[in-house]
Coordinates of C-alpha atoms and ligand atoms in Angstrom, one line a residue:
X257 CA 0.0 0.0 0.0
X258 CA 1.1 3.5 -0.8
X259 CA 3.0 5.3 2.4
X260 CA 0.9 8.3 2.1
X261 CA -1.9 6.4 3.2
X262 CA -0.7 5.5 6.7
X263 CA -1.2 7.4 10.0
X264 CA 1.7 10.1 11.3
X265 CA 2.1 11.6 14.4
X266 CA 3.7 15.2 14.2
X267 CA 4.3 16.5 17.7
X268 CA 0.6 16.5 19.2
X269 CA -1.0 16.2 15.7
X270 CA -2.2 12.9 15.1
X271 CA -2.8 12.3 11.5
X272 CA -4.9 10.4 9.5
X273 CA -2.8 9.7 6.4
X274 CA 0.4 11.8 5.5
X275 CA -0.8 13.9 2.6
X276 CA -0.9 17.6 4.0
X277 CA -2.5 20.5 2.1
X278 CA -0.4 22.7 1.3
X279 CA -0.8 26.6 2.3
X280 CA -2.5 28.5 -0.9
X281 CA -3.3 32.2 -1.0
X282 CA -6.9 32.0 -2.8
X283 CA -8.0 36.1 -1.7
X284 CA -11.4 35.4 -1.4
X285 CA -11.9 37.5 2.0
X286 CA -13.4 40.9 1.4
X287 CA -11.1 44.1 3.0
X288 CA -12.0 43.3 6.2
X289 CA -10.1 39.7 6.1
X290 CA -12.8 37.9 7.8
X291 CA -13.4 34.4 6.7
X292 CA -16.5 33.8 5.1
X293 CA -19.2 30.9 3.6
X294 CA -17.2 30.3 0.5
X295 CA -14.0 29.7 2.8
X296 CA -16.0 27.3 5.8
X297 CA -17.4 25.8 2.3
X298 CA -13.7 25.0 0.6
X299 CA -12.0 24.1 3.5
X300 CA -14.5 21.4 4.3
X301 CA -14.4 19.8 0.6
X302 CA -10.7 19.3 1.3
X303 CA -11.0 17.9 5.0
X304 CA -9.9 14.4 3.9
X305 CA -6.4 15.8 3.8
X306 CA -4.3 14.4 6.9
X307 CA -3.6 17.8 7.8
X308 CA -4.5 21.0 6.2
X309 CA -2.5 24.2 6.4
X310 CA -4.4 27.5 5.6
X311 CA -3.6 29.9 3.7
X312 CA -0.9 32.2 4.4
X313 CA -3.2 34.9 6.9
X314 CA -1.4 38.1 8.1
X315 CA -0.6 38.9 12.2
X316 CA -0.8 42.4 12.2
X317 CA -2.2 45.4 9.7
X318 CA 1.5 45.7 9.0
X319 CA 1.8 42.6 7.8
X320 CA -0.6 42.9 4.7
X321 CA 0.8 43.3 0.9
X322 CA -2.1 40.8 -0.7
X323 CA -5.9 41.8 -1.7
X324 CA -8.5 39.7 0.2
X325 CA -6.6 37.9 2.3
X326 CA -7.9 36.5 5.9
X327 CA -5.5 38.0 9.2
X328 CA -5.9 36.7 12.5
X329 CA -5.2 39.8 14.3
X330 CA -9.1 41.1 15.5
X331 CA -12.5 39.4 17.2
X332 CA -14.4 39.0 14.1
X333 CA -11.7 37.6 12.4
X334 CA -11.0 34.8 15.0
X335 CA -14.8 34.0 14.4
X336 CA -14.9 34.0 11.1
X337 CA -12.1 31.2 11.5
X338 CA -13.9 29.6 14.2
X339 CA -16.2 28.4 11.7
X340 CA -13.8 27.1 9.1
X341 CA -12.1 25.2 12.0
X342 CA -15.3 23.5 13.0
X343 CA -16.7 22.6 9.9
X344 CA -12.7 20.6 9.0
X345 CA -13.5 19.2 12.5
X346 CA -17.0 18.3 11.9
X347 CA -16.2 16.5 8.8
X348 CA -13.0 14.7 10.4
X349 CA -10.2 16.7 9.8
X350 CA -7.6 18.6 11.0
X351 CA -7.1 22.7 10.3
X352 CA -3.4 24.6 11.1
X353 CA -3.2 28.5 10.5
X354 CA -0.3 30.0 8.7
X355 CA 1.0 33.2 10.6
X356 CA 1.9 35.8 8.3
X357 CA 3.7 38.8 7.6
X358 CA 5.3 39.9 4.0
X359 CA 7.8 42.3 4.9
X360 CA 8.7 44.3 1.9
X361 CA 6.9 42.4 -0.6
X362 CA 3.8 45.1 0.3
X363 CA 3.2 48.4 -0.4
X364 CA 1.6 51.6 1.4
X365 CA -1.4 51.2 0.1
X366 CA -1.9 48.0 2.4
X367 CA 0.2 49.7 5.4
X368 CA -1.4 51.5 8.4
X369 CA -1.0 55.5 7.3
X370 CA 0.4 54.9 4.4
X371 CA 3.7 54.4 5.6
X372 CA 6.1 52.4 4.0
X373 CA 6.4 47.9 4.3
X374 CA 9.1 47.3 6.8
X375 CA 12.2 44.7 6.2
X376 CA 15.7 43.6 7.5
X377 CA 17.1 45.8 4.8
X378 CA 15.8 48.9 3.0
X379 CA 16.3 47.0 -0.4
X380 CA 13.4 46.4 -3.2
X381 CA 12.2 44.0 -4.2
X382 CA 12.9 43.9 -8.5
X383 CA 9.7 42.1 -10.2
X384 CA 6.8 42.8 -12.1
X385 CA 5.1 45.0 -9.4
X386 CA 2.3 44.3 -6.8
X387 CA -1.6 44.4 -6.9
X388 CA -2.8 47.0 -4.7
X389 CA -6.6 47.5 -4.5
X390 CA -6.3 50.4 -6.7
X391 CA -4.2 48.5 -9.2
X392 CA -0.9 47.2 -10.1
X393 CA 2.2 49.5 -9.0
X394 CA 5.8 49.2 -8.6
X395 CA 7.0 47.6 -5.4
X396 CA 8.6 50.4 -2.9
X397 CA 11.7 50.6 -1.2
X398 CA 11.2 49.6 2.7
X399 CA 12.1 51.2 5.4
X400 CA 14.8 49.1 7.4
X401 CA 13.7 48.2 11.0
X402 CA 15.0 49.4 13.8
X403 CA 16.3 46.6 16.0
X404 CA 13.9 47.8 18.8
X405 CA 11.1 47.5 16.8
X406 CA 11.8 43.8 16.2
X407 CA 10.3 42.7 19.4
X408 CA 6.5 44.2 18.4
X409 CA 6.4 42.0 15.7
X410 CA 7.5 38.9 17.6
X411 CA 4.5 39.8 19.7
X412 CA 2.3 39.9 16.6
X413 CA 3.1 36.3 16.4
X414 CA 2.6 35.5 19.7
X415 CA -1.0 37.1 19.9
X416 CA -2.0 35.6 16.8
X417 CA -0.6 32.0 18.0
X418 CA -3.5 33.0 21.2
X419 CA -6.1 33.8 18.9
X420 CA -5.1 30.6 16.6
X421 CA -6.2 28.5 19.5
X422 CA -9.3 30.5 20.6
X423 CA -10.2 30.1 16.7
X424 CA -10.1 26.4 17.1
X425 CA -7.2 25.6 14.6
X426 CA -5.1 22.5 15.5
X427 CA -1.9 24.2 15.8
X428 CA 0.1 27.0 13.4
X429 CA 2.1 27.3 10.9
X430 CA 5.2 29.9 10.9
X431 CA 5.6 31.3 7.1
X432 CA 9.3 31.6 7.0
X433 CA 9.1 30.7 3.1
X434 CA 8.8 32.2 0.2
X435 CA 10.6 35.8 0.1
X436 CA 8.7 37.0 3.0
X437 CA 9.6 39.0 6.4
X438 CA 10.7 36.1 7.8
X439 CA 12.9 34.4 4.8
X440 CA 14.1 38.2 3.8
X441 CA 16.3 38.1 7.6
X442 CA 17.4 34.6 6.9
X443 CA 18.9 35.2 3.9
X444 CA 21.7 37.7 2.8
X445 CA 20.1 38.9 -0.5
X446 CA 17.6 40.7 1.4
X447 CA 19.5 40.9 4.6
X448 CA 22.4 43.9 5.0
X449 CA 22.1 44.7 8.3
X450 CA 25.1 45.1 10.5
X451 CA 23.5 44.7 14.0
X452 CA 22.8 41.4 15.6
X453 CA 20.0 40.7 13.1
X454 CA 22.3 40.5 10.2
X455 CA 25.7 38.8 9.3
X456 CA 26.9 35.7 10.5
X457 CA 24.2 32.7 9.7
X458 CA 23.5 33.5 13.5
X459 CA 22.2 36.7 13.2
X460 CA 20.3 36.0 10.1
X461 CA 17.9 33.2 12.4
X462 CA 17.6 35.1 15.2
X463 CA 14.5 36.5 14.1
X464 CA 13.0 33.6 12.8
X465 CA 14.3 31.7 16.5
X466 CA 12.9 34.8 18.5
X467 CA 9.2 34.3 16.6
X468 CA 9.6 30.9 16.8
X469 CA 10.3 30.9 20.9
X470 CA 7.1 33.1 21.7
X471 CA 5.2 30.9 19.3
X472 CA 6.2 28.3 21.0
X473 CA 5.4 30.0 24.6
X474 CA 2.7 31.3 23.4
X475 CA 1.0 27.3 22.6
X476 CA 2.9 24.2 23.0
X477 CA 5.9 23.1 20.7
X478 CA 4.1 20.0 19.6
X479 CA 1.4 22.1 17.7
X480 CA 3.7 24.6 16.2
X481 CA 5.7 23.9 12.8
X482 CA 8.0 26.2 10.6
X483 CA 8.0 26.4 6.9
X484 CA 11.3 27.2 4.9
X485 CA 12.3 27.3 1.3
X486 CA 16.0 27.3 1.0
X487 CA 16.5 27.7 -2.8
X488 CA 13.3 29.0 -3.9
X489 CA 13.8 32.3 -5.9
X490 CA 10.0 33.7 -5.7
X491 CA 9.8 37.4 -4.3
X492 CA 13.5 37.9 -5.9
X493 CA 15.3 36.3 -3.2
X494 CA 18.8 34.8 -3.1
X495 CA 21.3 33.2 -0.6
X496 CA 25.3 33.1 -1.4
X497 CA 25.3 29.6 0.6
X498 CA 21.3 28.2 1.4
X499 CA 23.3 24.9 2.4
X500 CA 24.7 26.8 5.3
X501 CA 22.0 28.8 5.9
X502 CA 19.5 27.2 6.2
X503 CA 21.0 23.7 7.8
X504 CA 22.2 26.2 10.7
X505 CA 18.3 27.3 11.1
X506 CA 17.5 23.6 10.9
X507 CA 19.5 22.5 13.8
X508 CA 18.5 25.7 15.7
X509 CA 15.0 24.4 15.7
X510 CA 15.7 21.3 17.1
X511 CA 15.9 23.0 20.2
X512 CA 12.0 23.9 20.2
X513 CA 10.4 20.2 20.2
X514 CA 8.9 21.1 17.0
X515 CA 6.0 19.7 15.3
X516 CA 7.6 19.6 12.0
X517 CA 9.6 21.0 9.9
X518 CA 8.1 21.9 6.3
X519 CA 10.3 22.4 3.4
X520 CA 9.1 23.9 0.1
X521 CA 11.9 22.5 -2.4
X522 CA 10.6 22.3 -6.2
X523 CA 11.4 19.1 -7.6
X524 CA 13.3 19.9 -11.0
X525 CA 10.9 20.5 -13.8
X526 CA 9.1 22.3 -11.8
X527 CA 7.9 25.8 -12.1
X528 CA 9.1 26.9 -9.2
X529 CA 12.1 25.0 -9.2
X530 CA 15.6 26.3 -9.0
X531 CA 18.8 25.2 -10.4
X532 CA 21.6 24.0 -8.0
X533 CA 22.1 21.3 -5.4
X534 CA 19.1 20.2 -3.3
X535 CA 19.3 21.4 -0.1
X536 CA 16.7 19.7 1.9
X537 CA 18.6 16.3 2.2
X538 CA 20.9 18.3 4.4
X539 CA 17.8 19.3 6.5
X540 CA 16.5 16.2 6.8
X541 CA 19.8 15.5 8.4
X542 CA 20.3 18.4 10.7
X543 CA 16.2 18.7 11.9
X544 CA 15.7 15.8 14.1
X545 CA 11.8 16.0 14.4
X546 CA 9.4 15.3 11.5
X547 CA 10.0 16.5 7.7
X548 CA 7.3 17.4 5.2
X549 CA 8.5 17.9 1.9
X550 CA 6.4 20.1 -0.8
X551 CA 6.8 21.1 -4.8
X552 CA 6.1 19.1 -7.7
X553 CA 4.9 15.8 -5.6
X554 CA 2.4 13.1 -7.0
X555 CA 1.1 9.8 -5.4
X556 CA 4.3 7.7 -6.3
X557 CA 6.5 10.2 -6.0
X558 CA 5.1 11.2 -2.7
X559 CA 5.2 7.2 -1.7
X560 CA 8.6 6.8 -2.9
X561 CA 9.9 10.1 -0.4
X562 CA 9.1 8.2 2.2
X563 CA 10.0 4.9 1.5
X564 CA 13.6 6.3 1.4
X565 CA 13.3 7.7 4.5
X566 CA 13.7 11.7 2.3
X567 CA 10.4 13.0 4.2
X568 CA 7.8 12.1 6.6
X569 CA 4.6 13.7 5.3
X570 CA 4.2 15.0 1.8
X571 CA 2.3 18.5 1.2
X572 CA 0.6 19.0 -1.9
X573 CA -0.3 22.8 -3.2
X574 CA -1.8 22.7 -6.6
X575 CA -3.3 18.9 -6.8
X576 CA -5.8 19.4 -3.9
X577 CA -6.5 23.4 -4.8
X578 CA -8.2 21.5 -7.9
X579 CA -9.4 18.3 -6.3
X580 CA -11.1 18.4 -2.9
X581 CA -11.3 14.6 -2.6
X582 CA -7.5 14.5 -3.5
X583 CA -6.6 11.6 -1.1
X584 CA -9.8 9.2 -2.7
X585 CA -8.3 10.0 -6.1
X586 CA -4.7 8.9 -5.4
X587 CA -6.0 6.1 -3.4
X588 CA -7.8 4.6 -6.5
X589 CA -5.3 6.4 -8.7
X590 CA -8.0 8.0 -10.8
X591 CA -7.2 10.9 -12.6
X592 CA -6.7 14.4 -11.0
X593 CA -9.4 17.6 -12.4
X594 CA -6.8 20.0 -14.1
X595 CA -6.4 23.6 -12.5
X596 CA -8.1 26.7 -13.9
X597 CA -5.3 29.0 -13.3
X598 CA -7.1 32.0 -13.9
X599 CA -9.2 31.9 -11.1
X600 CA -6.3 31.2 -8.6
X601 CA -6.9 34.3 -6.9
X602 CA -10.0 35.8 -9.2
X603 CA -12.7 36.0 -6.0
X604 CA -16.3 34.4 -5.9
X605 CA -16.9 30.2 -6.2
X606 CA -15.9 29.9 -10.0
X607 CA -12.4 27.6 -9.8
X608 CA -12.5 28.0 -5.5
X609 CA -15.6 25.5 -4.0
X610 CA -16.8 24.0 -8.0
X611 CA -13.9 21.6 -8.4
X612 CA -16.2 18.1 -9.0
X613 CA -15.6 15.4 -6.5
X614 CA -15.6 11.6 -7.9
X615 CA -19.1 10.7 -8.3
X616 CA -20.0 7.6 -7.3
X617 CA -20.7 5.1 -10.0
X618 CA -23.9 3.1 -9.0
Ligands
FMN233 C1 -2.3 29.8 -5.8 C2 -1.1 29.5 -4.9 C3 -1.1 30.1 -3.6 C4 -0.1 29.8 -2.7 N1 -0.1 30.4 -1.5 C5 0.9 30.1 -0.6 C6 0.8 30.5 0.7 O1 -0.2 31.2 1.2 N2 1.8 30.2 1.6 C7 2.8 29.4 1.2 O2 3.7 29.1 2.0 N3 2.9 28.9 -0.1 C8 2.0 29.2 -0.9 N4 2.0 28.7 -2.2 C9 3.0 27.6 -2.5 C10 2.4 26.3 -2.3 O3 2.2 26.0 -0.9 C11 3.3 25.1 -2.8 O4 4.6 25.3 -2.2 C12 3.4 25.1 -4.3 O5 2.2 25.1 -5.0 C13 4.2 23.9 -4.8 O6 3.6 22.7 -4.4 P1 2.7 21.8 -5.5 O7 3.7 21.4 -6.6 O8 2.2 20.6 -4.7 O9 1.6 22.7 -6.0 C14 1.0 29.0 -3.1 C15 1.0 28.4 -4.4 C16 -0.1 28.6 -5.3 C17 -0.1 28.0 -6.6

């Protein structure tokens, strides 16, 4: 029998099969961020998952740069998510929030004032721009942080780790992928500071080891994991030595009691994949709790990870943002709905809640 399709424990998350849902921005909140009937309504098709993580959802006003997407930062907001957790947990499943907050990949349209998106370093982001909600723009320069501002944010994370649990999520998620705040202090493209955030591999994880410390206080370890994606290149982002890096801010972690550790590594041919050694063998070395490997993974592929001892649980991103009953389909092995990429992010129900399950034949 295919490995995905055996139980995992992660910390204090007891798993029905290892197939995770991978986070996936879908911005169908309105401005206020609050989750809503079409979100309780997609998160429940997809409950068969063995663990789902939400979409990435912002701490703090400060940490907005996306249209319509949830936070976790006010009342209304934690009930709006109350009802998405229940509904995964009525139907059998089990819900984790992804804590937030983009850095410089926003813009002053999103920011409190209008002030400027805060980073490690005041250095721009290069790419095609950003959609505000009055249209696409050029990305800013941010305004470097001061060190003493550092510790706010941390608290962000903590309070939103509090109102995670009074939501009814399972656990959370630390976002230290992908280009944002987190990822730009780990890694020296993005990171030119000269003070004890910046530097030495040491410096560059203090920030992500500070968040994930009051995260950690905040809950319990077991219920707390971190995502990290050494080589990936989205949000313009580079590392003169990710092995380094990032196997340094592995071992770090082991100190926490983690529930996992969640690495988003393209697997070549990918579109998100980047030339140049692997680097997440090395993490599987250096991180001594459980692994979840994500980026280009089907059923055998996924099976195969774990047979060789490469991962522990396997998260998949597209494959179950197009089929909700993702774990019966690999489990017969019939075939997958495509995805309608033009409605990855478009708003309303169209290519969001209307991918077909299997029917049943009679
Ligand atoms: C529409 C879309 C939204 C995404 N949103 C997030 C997100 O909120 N947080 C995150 O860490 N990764 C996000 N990702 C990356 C996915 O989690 C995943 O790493 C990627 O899709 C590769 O996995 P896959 O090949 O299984 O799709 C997103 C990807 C897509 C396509």
């Amino acid at each position: 029998m295919n490995r995905l399709f055996t139980p995992f424990t992660a910390g204090d998350l007891q798993l029905s099969n290892r197939m995770v849902m991978a986070p996936l921005t879908r911005g169908r909140t309105g401005p206020d961020r609050i989750p809503n009937d079409l979100m309780v309504e997609y998160y429940r098709q997809r409950a068969t998952a063995g663990l789902i993580i939400s979409e990435a959802t912002i701490i703090s006003e400060q940490a907005a740069g996306w249209v319509n997407t949830p936070g976790l930062y006010n009342e209304e907001q934690v009930q709006g998510w109350k009802r998405v957790t229940d509904a995964v947990h009525a139907a059998g499943g089990k819900i984790i929030v992804q804590l937030w907050h983009m850095g410089r990949s926003s813009h002053p349209d999103f920011q409190p004032g209008g002030a400027l998106p805060v980073a490690p370093s005041a250095i721009a982001l290069r790419g095609d721009g950003i959609h505000t909600p009055s249209g696409k723009k050029p990305y800013p320069t941010p305004r470097a942080l001061d060190a003493d501002e550092i510790p706010g944010i941390v608290a962000d994370y903590a309070e939103a780790t509090r109102l995670a649990q009074k939501a009814g999520f399972d656990g959370v998620e630390i976002h230290g992928a992908n280009g944002y705040l987190i990822d730009q202090f780990l890694r020296d493209g993005t990171n030119h500071r000269t003070d004890g955030y910046g530097g030495s591999v040491d410096n560059r994880a203090r920030f992500l080891l500070e968040v994930t410390e009051a995260v950690v206080g905040a809950w319990q370890p077991g219920r707390v994991g971190v995502r990290l994606s050494p080589t990936g290149a989205f949000g313009d982002m580079s590392d003169s030595d990710p092995a380094s890096t990032f196997s340094h801010a592995a071992r770090e972690l082991n100190r926490f009691g983690l529930s996992f550790l969640h690495i988003m590594e393209a697997l070549p041919g990918h579109p998100m994949a980047s030339p140049g050694p692997r680097v997440s063998p090395l993490l599987r070395q250096a991180f001594q709790g459980p692994l979840i490997l994500n980026g280009g993974y089907d059923a055998a592929l996924g099976d195969q990870a774990i047979a060789d001892g490469e991962a522990d649980l396997i998260a998949y991103g597209v494959p179950f943002l197009a089929n909700p009953d993702l774990v019966e389909r690999f489990r017969i092995g019939a075939p997958l709905n495509p995805p309608d990429y033009s409605t990855l992010y478009s708003g309303g129900a169209q290519g969001y809640t209307d991918y077909p399950a299997l029917t049943a034949t009679p």
